[in-house]
């Protein structure tokens, strides 16, 4: 079974093997880094509360992406707040994504294709091998959104981070999202760490909006 | 952490006292689930003496809320201190676990 951060990344890869444009946004970066931290809290490597993130198990996880995140969080002698780590780990975002893509290729979930763009620029695509894992993630999301039961923590966080990372739009229409908004709101991010990630993303979006409004140039 | 469980009419009242962190989460989850099994009408978690809840502790609430839903009994919390209330709000648990000011309000709902 895939980890939360792997499923989130899988949702960001389209049928042609390209990474969706949303994956380049700061909200996706925050959601992906947040997913790594949530996964590490769920595997009991980290404990996160309103004040700080603490390492409670230093043994490296098998997943290389999670191992890198844990190593970074283990570095400082004093624990830091989640907001600090969301910002700090964005510097390692490219490396984290690269490790996650490699890991998904090794697991046979993705394949890798090298190609040339305009005969010169090399580009890399990650076509999905048989689509089973991505289909399963989508079906779990839809089952929760169309049902009435309380979801499990993993499904709830996947929905919440997919929403704030702008990934629900990849397989639901705008009108479908609008009609499910109440349910999405009810079941998203039933997890303290994921809730804090969502709050951080909202604050960043508000800061960007304020900066744009304050700009002397036309928006 | 001490957990006091008692019966009030058709409800089971569970009172966790102290910190509900990673170390206490498994035992607390078991107590919550046993309370759900025994409950005729519902379970009320009295949080008056609960000073701290970690993500692992919250998962104990989520598992118990799902078990209560499956059994068809209520699962609610009451008398949350400000820190615990903040954790419930940020994590969205107040959307799935009804929160009341007192045990009497919770059992009357």
XYZ file of C-alpha atoms in Angstrom:
328
model
C 0.000 0.000 0.000
C 1.243 3.473 -0.844
C 1.976 6.134 1.751
C 0.006 9.353 1.932
C 2.711 11.463 0.253
C 3.005 8.919 -2.572
C -0.747 8.916 -3.168
C -0.795 12.704 -3.179
C 1.982 12.789 -5.769
C 0.222 10.140 -7.843
C -2.889 12.326 -7.962
C -0.685 15.095 -9.400
C 0.420 12.972 -12.383
C -1.887 13.029 -15.379
C -2.635 10.187 -17.764
C 0.162 11.276 -20.112
C 2.730 10.964 -17.347
C 3.174 14.710 -16.962
C 3.084 16.318 -13.583
C 0.060 18.619 -13.389
C 0.721 22.346 -13.318
C -0.670 22.488 -9.784
C 2.399 20.544 -8.648
C 4.457 23.669 -9.249
C 2.387 25.827 -6.942
C 3.358 26.718 -3.415
C 0.133 25.165 -2.113
C 1.095 21.791 -3.583
C 4.622 22.117 -2.188
C 3.192 22.792 1.270
C 0.646 19.986 0.912
C 3.330 17.487 -0.166
C 5.749 18.414 2.616
C 2.789 18.358 5.014
C 1.845 14.884 3.768
C 5.368 13.649 4.568
C 5.125 15.047 8.099
C 1.624 13.615 8.619
C 2.859 10.208 7.423
C 5.718 10.385 9.919
C 3.295 11.229 12.739
C 1.079 8.316 11.706
C 4.081 5.962 11.733
C 4.941 7.298 15.198
C 8.284 8.793 14.170
C 7.098 12.310 14.970
C 4.723 13.873 17.422
C 3.260 17.215 16.447
C 1.080 19.530 18.472
C 0.140 23.208 18.492
C 3.584 24.142 19.801
C 6.193 21.969 18.135
C 7.223 18.908 16.154
C 9.218 16.361 18.165
C 11.073 13.281 16.957
C 9.998 10.306 19.052
C 11.596 7.563 16.958
C 14.918 8.273 15.230
C 15.075 5.012 13.235
C 15.060 5.832 9.515
C 11.889 4.862 7.638
C 12.358 2.584 4.604
C 10.894 5.217 2.294
C 13.745 7.537 1.157
C 11.536 10.657 1.005
C 10.343 10.157 4.570
C 13.890 9.282 5.677
C 15.157 12.629 4.323
C 12.347 14.573 6.033
C 12.996 12.802 9.327
C 16.747 13.424 9.039
C 16.136 17.147 8.488
C 13.720 17.416 11.409
C 16.163 15.512 13.626
C 18.991 18.014 12.960
C 18.226 20.902 15.332
C 18.775 20.347 19.034
C 15.565 22.164 19.937
C 12.176 21.228 18.459
C 10.619 23.710 16.050
C 7.026 24.519 15.150
C 5.293 22.829 12.202
C 5.101 26.168 10.337
C 8.895 26.362 10.516
C 9.313 22.907 8.982
C 6.773 23.506 6.244
C 8.802 26.510 5.195
C 12.249 24.973 5.742
C 11.525 21.726 3.903
C 10.307 23.575 0.817
C 13.981 24.160 0.050
C 14.310 20.382 -0.345
C 11.110 20.062 -2.354
C 12.771 19.113 -5.668
C 14.861 16.435 -3.970
C 11.847 15.106 -2.055
C 9.775 14.866 -5.257
C 12.671 13.198 -7.077
C 13.012 10.587 -4.340
C 9.256 9.997 -4.283
C 9.123 9.554 -8.079
C 12.088 7.152 -7.965
C 10.436 5.178 -5.212
C 7.167 4.917 -7.167
C 9.151 3.745 -10.229
C 10.947 1.117 -8.135
C 7.602 -0.113 -6.829
C 6.354 -0.454 -10.404
C 3.639 2.164 -9.927
C 5.257 4.558 -12.439
C 7.561 4.078 -15.372
C 10.061 6.677 -16.544
C 10.421 7.966 -20.102
C 13.127 10.319 -21.306
C 12.143 12.466 -24.261
C 13.260 15.579 -26.122
C 11.315 18.800 -26.373
C 12.101 20.904 -29.472
C 14.896 18.366 -30.232
C 17.086 19.947 -27.577
C 15.535 20.206 -24.182
C 15.286 16.902 -22.429
C 12.117 16.211 -20.527
C 11.083 13.373 -18.363
C 7.657 11.806 -18.123
C 6.357 9.377 -15.547
C 3.550 7.385 -17.164
C 1.473 5.464 -14.656
C 2.113 1.727 -15.073
C -1.368 0.217 -14.824
C -3.229 2.941 -12.943
C -4.422 0.593 -10.196
C -3.033 2.648 -7.320
C -4.247 5.996 -8.634
C -7.681 4.553 -9.398
C -7.845 3.109 -5.897
C -6.960 6.471 -4.318
C -9.612 8.243 -6.403
C -12.226 5.609 -5.569
C -11.485 5.904 -1.846
C -11.852 9.675 -2.050
C -15.138 9.385 -3.956
C -16.465 6.689 -1.586
C -15.899 9.002 1.384
C -17.290 12.080 -0.363
C -20.401 10.316 -1.658
C -20.974 8.362 1.569
C -22.062 9.454 5.014
C -19.723 7.486 7.274
C -16.890 8.954 9.303
C -13.748 8.330 7.231
C -10.511 6.826 8.501
C -7.705 9.253 9.318
C -5.697 8.377 6.175
C -8.584 8.947 3.732
C -9.592 12.122 5.520
C -6.077 13.571 5.283
C -5.712 12.509 1.626
C -8.934 14.384 0.786
C -7.919 17.418 2.824
C -4.435 17.725 1.362
C -5.650 16.971 -2.177
C -8.146 19.785 -1.739
C -5.675 22.362 -0.428
C -3.063 21.185 -2.946
C -5.517 21.829 -5.804
C -5.645 18.176 -6.884
C -9.364 17.415 -6.569
C -9.852 19.454 -9.753
C -7.871 16.785 -11.610
C -10.741 14.306 -11.401
C -13.791 16.239 -10.224
C -15.466 19.041 -12.130
C -15.865 22.462 -10.541
C -19.610 21.909 -10.193
C -19.076 18.482 -8.587
C -16.661 20.021 -6.083
C -19.165 22.799 -5.386
C -21.993 20.319 -4.799
C -19.791 18.246 -2.449
C -18.323 21.260 -0.636
C -20.208 20.681 2.629
C -19.134 17.027 2.767
C -15.548 17.891 1.769
C -15.462 20.470 4.556
C -16.830 17.934 7.055
C -14.415 15.086 6.340
C -11.200 16.898 5.361
C -8.072 16.700 7.469
C -9.440 14.982 10.567
C -5.939 15.089 11.987
C -4.179 17.758 14.007
C -1.028 17.879 11.866
C -3.019 17.991 8.630
C -5.253 20.670 10.140
C -2.175 22.757 10.949
C -0.859 22.225 7.390
C -4.195 23.398 5.987
C -4.115 26.454 8.257
C -0.556 27.278 7.097
C -1.600 26.993 3.450
C -4.607 29.251 4.015
C -2.363 31.818 5.714
C 0.083 31.704 2.799
C -2.725 32.148 0.271
C -4.089 35.093 2.267
C -0.608 36.649 2.408
C -0.242 36.292 -1.382
C -3.696 37.810 -1.912
C -2.850 40.735 0.405
C 0.444 41.295 -1.403
C -1.323 41.316 -4.774
C -3.951 43.781 -3.539
C -1.246 46.025 -2.128
C 0.729 45.917 -5.377
C 0.816 49.231 -7.313
C 0.588 47.258 -10.562
C -2.786 46.091 -11.952
C -3.650 42.512 -10.899
C -2.771 8.948 32.699
C -5.795 7.802 34.681
C -9.097 7.041 32.978
C -12.245 6.937 35.083
C -15.273 5.214 33.580
C -18.750 5.244 35.066
C -22.345 4.675 33.987
C -24.993 7.375 34.045
C -28.337 5.946 32.962
C -27.926 4.597 29.445
C -24.666 6.458 28.907
C -21.083 5.570 29.682
C -19.040 8.542 30.888
C -15.295 8.295 30.278
C -13.051 10.793 32.040
C -9.399 10.853 30.920
C -7.229 12.755 33.394
C -3.925 14.407 32.440
C -2.104 14.213 29.099
C -3.335 12.101 26.217
C -0.139 11.781 24.167
C 1.470 9.077 22.075
C 2.274 6.868 25.087
C -1.286 6.926 26.395
C -3.141 6.706 23.071
C -3.382 2.908 22.701
C -4.732 2.281 26.201
C -7.155 5.189 25.877
C -8.405 3.934 22.521
C -9.085 0.554 24.113
C -11.015 2.194 26.969
C -13.047 4.272 24.513
C -13.846 1.206 22.398
C -14.857 -0.826 25.451
C -17.112 2.019 26.547
C -18.747 2.054 23.110
C -19.281 -1.718 23.338
C -20.996 -1.370 26.727
C -23.019 1.750 25.956
C -26.778 1.473 25.474
C -27.351 5.015 24.224
C -23.931 6.585 23.922
C -20.543 7.532 25.285
C -19.616 10.952 26.637
C -15.937 11.767 27.071
C -15.675 14.244 29.918
C -12.567 16.282 29.051
C -12.622 18.506 32.155
C -9.413 16.942 33.484
C -7.741 16.481 30.107
C -4.827 18.897 29.776
C -3.352 17.861 26.413
C -4.246 15.827 23.317
C -1.701 14.819 20.679
C -2.487 13.613 17.124
C -2.161 10.025 18.360
C -4.640 10.828 21.113
C -7.039 12.318 18.593
C -6.908 9.118 16.591
C -8.289 7.310 19.663
C -11.302 9.655 19.480
C -11.681 9.026 15.730
C -11.569 5.247 16.056
C -14.117 5.342 18.887
C -16.399 7.722 16.949
C -16.343 5.314 13.992
C -17.074 2.354 16.287
C -19.997 4.257 17.846
C -21.357 5.112 14.401
C -21.176 1.449 13.401
C -22.971 0.377 16.581
C -25.555 3.137 16.284
C -24.849 4.907 19.572
C -23.736 8.476 20.144
C -20.185 9.557 20.891
C -19.615 13.059 22.175
C -17.225 15.107 24.301
C -17.853 17.769 26.900
C -16.145 20.288 29.194
C -13.146 20.929 26.942
C -10.448 23.262 28.251
C -9.209 25.947 25.887
C -6.085 24.061 24.718
C -7.981 20.847 24.029
C -10.785 22.834 22.361
C -8.212 24.451 20.021
C -6.873 21.034 19.051
C -10.426 19.801 18.334
C -11.166 22.847 16.189
C -7.931 22.836 14.159
C -8.109 19.100 13.527
C -11.764 19.343 12.533
C -12.884 16.883 15.187
C -15.600 19.284 16.277
C -17.208 18.496 12.887
C -17.611 14.789 13.651
C -17.686 14.601 17.459
C -20.446 16.760 18.997
C -19.044 19.024 21.721
C -21.082 20.074 24.770
C -20.446 22.298 27.763
C -21.438 19.661 30.335
C -22.266 15.983 30.801
C -25.941 16.805 31.379
C -26.117 18.664 28.058
C -24.396 15.774 26.282
C -26.718 13.115 27.682
C -29.798 15.244 27.031
C -28.974 15.842 23.363
